[in-house]
XYZ file of C-alpha atoms in Angstrom:
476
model
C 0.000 0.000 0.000
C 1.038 3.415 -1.050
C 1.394 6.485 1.404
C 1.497 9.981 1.424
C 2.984 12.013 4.511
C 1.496 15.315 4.672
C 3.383 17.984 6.933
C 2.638 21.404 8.533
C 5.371 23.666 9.969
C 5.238 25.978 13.168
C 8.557 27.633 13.242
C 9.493 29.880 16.504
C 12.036 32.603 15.716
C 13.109 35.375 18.532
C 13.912 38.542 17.218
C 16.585 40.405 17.074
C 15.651 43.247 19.777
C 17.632 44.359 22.526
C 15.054 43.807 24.707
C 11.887 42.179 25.565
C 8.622 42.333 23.668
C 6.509 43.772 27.057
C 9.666 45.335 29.689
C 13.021 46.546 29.159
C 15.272 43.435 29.750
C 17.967 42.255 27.482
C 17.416 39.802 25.518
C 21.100 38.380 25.279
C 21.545 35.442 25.393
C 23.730 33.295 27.731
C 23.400 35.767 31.217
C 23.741 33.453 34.450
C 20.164 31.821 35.163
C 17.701 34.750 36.126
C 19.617 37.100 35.804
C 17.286 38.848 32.595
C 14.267 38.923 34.494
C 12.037 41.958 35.984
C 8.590 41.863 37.786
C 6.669 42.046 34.398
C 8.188 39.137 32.742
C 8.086 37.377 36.226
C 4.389 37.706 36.357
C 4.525 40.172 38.907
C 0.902 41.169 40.406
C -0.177 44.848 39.103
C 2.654 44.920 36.223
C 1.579 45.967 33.202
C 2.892 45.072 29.728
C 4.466 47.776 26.944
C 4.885 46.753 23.479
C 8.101 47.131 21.725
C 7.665 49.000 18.755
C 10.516 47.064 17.079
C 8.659 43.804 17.361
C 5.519 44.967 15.483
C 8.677 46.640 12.778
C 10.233 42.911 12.493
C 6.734 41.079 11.754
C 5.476 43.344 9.345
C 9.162 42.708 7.568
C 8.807 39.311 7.458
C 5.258 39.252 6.420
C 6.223 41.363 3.339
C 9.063 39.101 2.855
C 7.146 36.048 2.451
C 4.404 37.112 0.490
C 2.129 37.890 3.192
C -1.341 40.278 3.627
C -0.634 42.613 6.431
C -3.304 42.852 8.926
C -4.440 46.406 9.479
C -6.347 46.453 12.925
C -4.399 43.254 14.599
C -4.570 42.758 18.770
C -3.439 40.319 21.240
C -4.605 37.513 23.129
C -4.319 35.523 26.084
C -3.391 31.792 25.926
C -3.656 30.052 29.141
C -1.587 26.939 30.557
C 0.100 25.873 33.268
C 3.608 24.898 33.342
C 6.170 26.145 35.758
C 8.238 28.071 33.044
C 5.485 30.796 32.412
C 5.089 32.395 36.096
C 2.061 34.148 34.813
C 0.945 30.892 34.035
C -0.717 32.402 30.467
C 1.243 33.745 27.539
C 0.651 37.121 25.510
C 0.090 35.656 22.050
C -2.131 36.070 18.672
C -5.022 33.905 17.730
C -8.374 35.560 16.315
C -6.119 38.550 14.492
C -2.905 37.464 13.840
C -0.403 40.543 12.222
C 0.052 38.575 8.836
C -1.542 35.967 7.061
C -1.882 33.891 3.322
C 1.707 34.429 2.449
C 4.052 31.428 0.670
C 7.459 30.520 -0.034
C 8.462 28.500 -3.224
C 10.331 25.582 -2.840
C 10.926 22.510 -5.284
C 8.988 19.725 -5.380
C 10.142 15.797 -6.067
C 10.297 16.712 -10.140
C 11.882 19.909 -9.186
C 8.916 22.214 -10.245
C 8.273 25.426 -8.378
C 5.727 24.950 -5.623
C 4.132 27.530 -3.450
C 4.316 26.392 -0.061
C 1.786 28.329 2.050
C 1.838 30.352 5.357
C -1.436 30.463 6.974
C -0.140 33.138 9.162
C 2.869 35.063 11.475
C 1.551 35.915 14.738
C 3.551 37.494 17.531
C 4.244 36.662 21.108
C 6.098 36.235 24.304
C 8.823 33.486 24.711
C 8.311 31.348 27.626
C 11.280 29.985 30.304
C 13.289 27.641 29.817
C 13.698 24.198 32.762
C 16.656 22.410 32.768
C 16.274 19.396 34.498
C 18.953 17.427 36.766
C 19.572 14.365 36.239
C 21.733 13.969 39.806
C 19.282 15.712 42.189
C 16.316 14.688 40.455
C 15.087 18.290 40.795
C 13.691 20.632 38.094
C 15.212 23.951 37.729
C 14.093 27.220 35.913
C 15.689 30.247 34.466
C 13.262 33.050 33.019
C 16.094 34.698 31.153
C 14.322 33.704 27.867
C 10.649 34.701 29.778
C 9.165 37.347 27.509
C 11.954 37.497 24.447
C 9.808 38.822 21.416
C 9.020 35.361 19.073
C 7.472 35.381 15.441
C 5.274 32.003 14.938
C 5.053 31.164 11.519
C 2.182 28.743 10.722
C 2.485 27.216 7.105
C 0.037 25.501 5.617
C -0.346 21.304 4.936
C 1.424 21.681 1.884
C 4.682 19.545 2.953
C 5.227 15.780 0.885
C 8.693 15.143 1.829
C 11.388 16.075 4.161
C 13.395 17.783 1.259
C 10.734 20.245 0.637
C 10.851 21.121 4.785
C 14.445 21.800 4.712
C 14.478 23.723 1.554
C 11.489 25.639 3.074
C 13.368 26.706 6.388
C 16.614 27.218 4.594
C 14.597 29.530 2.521
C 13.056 31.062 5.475
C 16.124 30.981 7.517
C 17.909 33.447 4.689
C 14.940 35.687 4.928
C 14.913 36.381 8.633
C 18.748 36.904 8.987
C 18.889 38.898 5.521
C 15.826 41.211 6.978
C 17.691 41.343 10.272
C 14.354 39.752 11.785
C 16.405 37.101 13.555
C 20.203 35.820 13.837
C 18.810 32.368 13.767
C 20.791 30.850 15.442
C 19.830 27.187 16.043
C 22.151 25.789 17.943
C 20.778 28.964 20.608
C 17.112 27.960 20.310
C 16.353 31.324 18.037
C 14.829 28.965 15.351
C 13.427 26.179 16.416
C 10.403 24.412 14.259
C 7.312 22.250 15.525
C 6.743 19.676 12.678
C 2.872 18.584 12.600
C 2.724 15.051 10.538
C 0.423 12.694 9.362
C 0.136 10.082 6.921
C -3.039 8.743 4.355
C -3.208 6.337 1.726
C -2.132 7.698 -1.554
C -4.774 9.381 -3.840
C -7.238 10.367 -0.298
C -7.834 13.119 0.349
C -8.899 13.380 4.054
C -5.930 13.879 6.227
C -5.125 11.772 8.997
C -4.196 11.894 12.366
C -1.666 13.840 13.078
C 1.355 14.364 15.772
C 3.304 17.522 16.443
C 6.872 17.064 16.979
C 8.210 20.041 19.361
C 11.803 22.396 19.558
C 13.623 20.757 16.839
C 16.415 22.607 16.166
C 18.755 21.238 13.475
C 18.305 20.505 9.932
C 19.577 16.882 10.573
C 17.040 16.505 12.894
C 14.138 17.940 11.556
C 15.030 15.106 8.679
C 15.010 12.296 10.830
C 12.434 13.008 12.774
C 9.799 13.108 9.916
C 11.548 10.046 7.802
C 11.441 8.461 11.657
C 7.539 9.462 12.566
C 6.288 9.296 8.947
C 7.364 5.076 9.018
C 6.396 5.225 12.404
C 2.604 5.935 11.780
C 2.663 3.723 8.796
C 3.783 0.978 10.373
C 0.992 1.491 13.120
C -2.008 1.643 10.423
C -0.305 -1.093 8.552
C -0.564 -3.655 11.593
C -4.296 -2.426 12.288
C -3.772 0.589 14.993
C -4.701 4.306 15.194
C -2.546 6.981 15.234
C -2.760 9.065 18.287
C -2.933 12.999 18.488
C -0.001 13.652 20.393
C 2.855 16.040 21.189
C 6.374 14.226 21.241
C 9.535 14.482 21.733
C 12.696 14.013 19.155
C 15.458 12.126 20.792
C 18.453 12.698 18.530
C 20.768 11.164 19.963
C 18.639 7.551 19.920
C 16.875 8.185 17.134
C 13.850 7.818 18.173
C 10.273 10.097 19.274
C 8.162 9.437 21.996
C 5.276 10.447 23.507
C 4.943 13.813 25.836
C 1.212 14.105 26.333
C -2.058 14.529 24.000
C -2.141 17.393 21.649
C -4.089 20.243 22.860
C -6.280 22.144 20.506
C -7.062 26.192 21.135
C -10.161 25.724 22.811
C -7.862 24.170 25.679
C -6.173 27.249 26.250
C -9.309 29.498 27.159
C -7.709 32.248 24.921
C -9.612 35.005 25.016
C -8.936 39.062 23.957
C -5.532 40.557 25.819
C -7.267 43.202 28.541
C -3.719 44.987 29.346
C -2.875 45.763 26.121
C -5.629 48.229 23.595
C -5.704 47.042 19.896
C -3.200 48.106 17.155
C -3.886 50.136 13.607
C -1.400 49.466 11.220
C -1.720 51.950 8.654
C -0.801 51.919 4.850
C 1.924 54.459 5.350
C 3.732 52.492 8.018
C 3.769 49.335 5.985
C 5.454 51.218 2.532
C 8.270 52.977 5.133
C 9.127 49.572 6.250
C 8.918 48.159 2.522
C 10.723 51.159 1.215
C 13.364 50.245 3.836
C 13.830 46.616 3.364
C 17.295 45.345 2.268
C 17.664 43.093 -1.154
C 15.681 40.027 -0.532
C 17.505 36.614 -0.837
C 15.375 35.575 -3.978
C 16.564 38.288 -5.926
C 19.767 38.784 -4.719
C 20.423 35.404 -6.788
C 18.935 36.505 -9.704
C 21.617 39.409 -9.764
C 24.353 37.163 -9.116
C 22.780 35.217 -11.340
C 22.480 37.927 -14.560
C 24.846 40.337 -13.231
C 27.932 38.482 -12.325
C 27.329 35.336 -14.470
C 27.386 32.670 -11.369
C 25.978 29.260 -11.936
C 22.816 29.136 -9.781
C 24.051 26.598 -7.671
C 26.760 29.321 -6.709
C 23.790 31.540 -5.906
C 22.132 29.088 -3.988
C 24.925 28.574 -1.638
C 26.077 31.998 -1.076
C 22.585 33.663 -0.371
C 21.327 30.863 1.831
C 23.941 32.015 4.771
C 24.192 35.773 5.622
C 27.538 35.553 6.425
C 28.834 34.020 3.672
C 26.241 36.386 1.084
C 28.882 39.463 3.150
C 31.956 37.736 2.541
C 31.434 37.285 -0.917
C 30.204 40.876 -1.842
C 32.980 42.686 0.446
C 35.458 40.144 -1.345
C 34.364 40.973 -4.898
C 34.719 44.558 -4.163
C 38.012 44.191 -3.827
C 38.157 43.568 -7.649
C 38.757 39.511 -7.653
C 36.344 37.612 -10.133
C 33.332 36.842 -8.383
C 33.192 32.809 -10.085
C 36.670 32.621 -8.220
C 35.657 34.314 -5.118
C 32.521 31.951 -4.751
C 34.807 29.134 -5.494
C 36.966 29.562 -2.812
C 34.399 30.320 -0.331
C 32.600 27.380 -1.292
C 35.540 24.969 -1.370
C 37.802 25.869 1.417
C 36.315 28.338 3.569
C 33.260 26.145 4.083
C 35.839 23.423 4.490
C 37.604 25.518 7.078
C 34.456 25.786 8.927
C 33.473 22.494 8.969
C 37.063 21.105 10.045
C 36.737 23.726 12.715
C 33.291 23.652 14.037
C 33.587 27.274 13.602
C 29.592 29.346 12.843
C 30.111 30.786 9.630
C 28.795 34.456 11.589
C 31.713 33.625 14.286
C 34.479 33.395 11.573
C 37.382 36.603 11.747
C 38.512 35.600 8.184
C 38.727 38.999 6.608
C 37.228 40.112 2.964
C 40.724 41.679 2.351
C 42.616 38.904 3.577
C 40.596 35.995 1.447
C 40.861 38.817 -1.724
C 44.975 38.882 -0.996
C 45.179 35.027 -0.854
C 42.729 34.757 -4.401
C 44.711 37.276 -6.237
C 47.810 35.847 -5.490
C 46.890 32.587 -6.555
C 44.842 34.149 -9.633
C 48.441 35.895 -10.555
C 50.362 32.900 -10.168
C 52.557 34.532 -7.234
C 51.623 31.038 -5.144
C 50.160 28.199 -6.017
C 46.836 27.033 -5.679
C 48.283 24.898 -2.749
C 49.996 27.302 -1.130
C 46.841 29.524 -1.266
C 45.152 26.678 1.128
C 48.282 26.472 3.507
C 48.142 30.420 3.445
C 44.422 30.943 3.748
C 44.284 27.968 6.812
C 46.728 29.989 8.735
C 44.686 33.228 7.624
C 41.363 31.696 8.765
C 43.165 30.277 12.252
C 45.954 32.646 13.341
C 44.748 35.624 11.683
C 48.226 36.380 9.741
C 48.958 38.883 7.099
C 48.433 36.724 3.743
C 51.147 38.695 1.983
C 53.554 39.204 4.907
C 53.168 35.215 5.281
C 53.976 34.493 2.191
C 57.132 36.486 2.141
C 58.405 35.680 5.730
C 58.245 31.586 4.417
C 59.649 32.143 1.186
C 56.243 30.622 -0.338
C 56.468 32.922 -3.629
C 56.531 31.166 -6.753
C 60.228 30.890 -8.649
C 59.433 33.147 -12.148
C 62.971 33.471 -13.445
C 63.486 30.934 -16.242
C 66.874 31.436 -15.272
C 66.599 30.135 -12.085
C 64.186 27.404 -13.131
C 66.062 25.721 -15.949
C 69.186 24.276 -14.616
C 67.260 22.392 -12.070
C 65.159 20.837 -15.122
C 68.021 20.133 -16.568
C 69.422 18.137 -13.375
C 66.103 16.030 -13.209
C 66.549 14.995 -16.771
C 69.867 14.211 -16.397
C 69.068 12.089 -13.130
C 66.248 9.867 -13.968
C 67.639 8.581 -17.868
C 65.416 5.831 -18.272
C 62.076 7.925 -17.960
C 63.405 10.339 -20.252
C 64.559 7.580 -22.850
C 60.922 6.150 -22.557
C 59.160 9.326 -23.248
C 61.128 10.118 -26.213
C 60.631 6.649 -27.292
C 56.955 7.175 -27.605
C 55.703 6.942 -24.109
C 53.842 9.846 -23.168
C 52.880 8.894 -19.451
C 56.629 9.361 -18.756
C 56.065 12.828 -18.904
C 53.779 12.950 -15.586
C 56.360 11.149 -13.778
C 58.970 13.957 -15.216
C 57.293 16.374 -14.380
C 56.321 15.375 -10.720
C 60.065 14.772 -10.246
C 60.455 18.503 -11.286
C 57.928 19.923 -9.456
C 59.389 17.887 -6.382
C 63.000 19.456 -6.955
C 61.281 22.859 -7.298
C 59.569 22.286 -3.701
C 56.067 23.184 -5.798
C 57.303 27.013 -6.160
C 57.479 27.220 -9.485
C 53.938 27.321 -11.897
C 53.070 24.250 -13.487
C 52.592 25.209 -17.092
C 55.343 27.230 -17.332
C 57.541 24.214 -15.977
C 55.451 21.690 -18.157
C 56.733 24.006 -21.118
C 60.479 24.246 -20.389
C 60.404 20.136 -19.567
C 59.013 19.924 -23.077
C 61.256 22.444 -24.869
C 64.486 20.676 -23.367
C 63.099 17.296 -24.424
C 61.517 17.368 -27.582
């Protein structure tokens, strides 16, 4: 029996304020437990909560980023539940007017046609606590650091068939956020996390079934084994006679594995009703055009410049705009006046590679535009090596050295002076005879051993075709 595993997202993004969505604390994160924390995010009795402008600024940004209808009179509700990291024990949220809604983002389906993935709606609200639970003491702590930093929910529609269309979505959205400066979205910090709402039917039906809502993941990786991990999951239950149960669980990555948290509450079991300490909000026409008039290029059609501007394969585009800090590397680079096809090479090849090896964030690297431009152009003028570039670059992106003043201080410059170059050619020839007698006897393959031998008695300092030349001018 064929299935089909239908998906809805709910991704949680904080913002990028300084502080709080209803009080004046920071929002940084990584203070000592509780240390972030007034009496209005604390629940305080007879506090009363202030909207940050700049939250309302970031949602309308991302709703005109992604396509969305901005909601003109928009107002906030109360959502009410009980666990011990909200101390007001309800959360300031949006459910009868959220701020944007019917928006999509276009991702590729499995023939790799455009499809409009939709986004019901973008709602604002309040971040709750955060427990961390020890495993020695048995004892549950809190911290309320994270109580009350601004979050975007956005809802997308059922419009998810595969796992590749979710990642492709959120790498989509991901670019977005940071390239509006909604978010840093950071994962590994919790300031993207999505919930992943699956269920699976038979092929062809069209009534949906039962679904379960995966919380907090917060890693590509993840987010794609979770749903290849639930999706067999509920098939395998159906297929053996069961019923899927509506359920919240939990993604253990580290096993493998979900399991169940509790049953999946629906809004009528959160009592939400209207927001009393907080009056309605107009959005008018004029606001949203100063904060379209002010958005930066978009990721979508920053490729297309790349793309028709400065000739880069679109899988080039893809790469560089789907990270913001490696979209600024390669535009301060290129202004330096390297080639942007070499540029995006290198950043693609071995700075990626030197973040990877390193574990290094691509927004935490200190390699410099100016630096990576010195190491390309002196590769691109033949002053090093493309080998020596890496050793340079590696001890760029690690120590932090002067490319050039490297490069000098270790005598890495490539030999140009035939002068210099030809009489050790002529030593290798005259030291390995019987290669030389087979190439001139017909066998061409002699010549790569040759001219390794060469290269090897230059110490790799000398360039390759101009070498290759010489060995064939002395020989033929």
């Amino acid at each position: 029996m064929e299935w089909e595993v239908v998906m809805g997202l709910e991704v949680h993004t904080e913002l990028a304020t300084k502080t709080k969505i209803f009080c004046g604390c920071s929002t940084e994160f990584g203070g000592a437990p509780n240390t972030h924390v007034c009496e209005v995010c604390a629940g305080m009795p007879g506090t009363l909560p202030v909207l940050n402008r700049r939250v309302v600024e970031f949602a309308v940004r991302t709703g005109l980023a992604t396509n969305c209808a901005i909601t003109r009179k928009t107002k906030f509700d109360r959502k009410n539940y009980f666990y011990p990291d909200l101390p007001k024990a309800y959360q300031i949220s949006q459910l009868y007017l959220p701020i944007c809604r019917n928006g999509y983002i276009e991702v590729k389906d499995a023939a790799g046609a455009p499809k409009k993935i939709g986004i019901h709606e973008i709602h604002m609200e309040e971040d709750a606590g955060k427990l961390v639970h020890d495993a020695v003491s048995g004892c549950t702590l809190v911290d309320y650091n994270r109580c009350g930093v601004p979050l975007l929910e956005i809802v997308s529609e059922p419009d998810f068939r595969s796992a590749a269309e979710v990642i492709e979505y959120l790498e989509k959205l991901r670019a977005i956020l940071q390239f509006t400066g909604v978010s840093d979205c950071k994962m590994q910090e919790g300031s993207l996390r999505a919930d992943v709402n699956l269920s699976v039917r038979r092929a062809g039906s069209a009534e949906f079934g039962t679904r379960t809502e995966m919380k907090n993941l917060n890693s590509f990786r993840a987010i794609a084994r979770a749903i290849e991990y639930e999706a067999q999951r509920q098939i395998d239950v159906l297929e053996d006679g069961g019923t899927v149960v509506q359920e919240t669980r939990r993604w253990d990555d580290d096993r493998g594995v979900s399991y169940a948290m509790r049953s999946k509450e629906d809004a009528q079991d959160y009592k939400y009703f209207p927001e009393p300490d907080l009056p309605p909000l107009e959005i008018s026409d004029a606001y949203i055009e100063k904060v379209r008039a002010e958005m930066p290029e978009l990721p979508d059609a920053k490729r297309r410049r790349y793309v028709e501007e400065l000739g880069l394969p679109e899988y080039d585009t893809s790469i560089l705009t789907g990270d913001l800090a490696l979209m600024r590397l390669f535009e301060a680079t290129i202004s330096y006046g390297e080639s942007p096809k070499a540029v995006a090479n290198w950043i693609m090849g071995e700075v990626m590679k030197l973040l990877n090896d390193t574990g290094t964030a691509a927004e935490d690297m200190t390699l410099s535009p100016a630096a990576l431009a010195a190491v390309i152009r002196m590769v691109q003028s033949e002053k090093i090596n493309r080998g020596t570039g890496k050793t340079v670059l590696e001890k760029v992106f690690c120590e932090g050295v002067d490319p050039e003043e490297y490069v000098e201080a270790h005598n890495l410059a490539q030999i140009t002076d035939l002068s210099a170059i030809r009489p050790v050619l002529e030593d290798v020839i005259a030291q390995n005879e019987k290669s030389v007698s087979e190439y001139k006897a017909g066998k061409t393959q002699a010549m790569g051993y040759i001219m390794g031998q060469a290269m090897r008695a230059l110490k790799g300092k000398a360039p390759a075709k101009e070498v290759q030349r010489l060995l064939h001018e002395l020989l033929d």
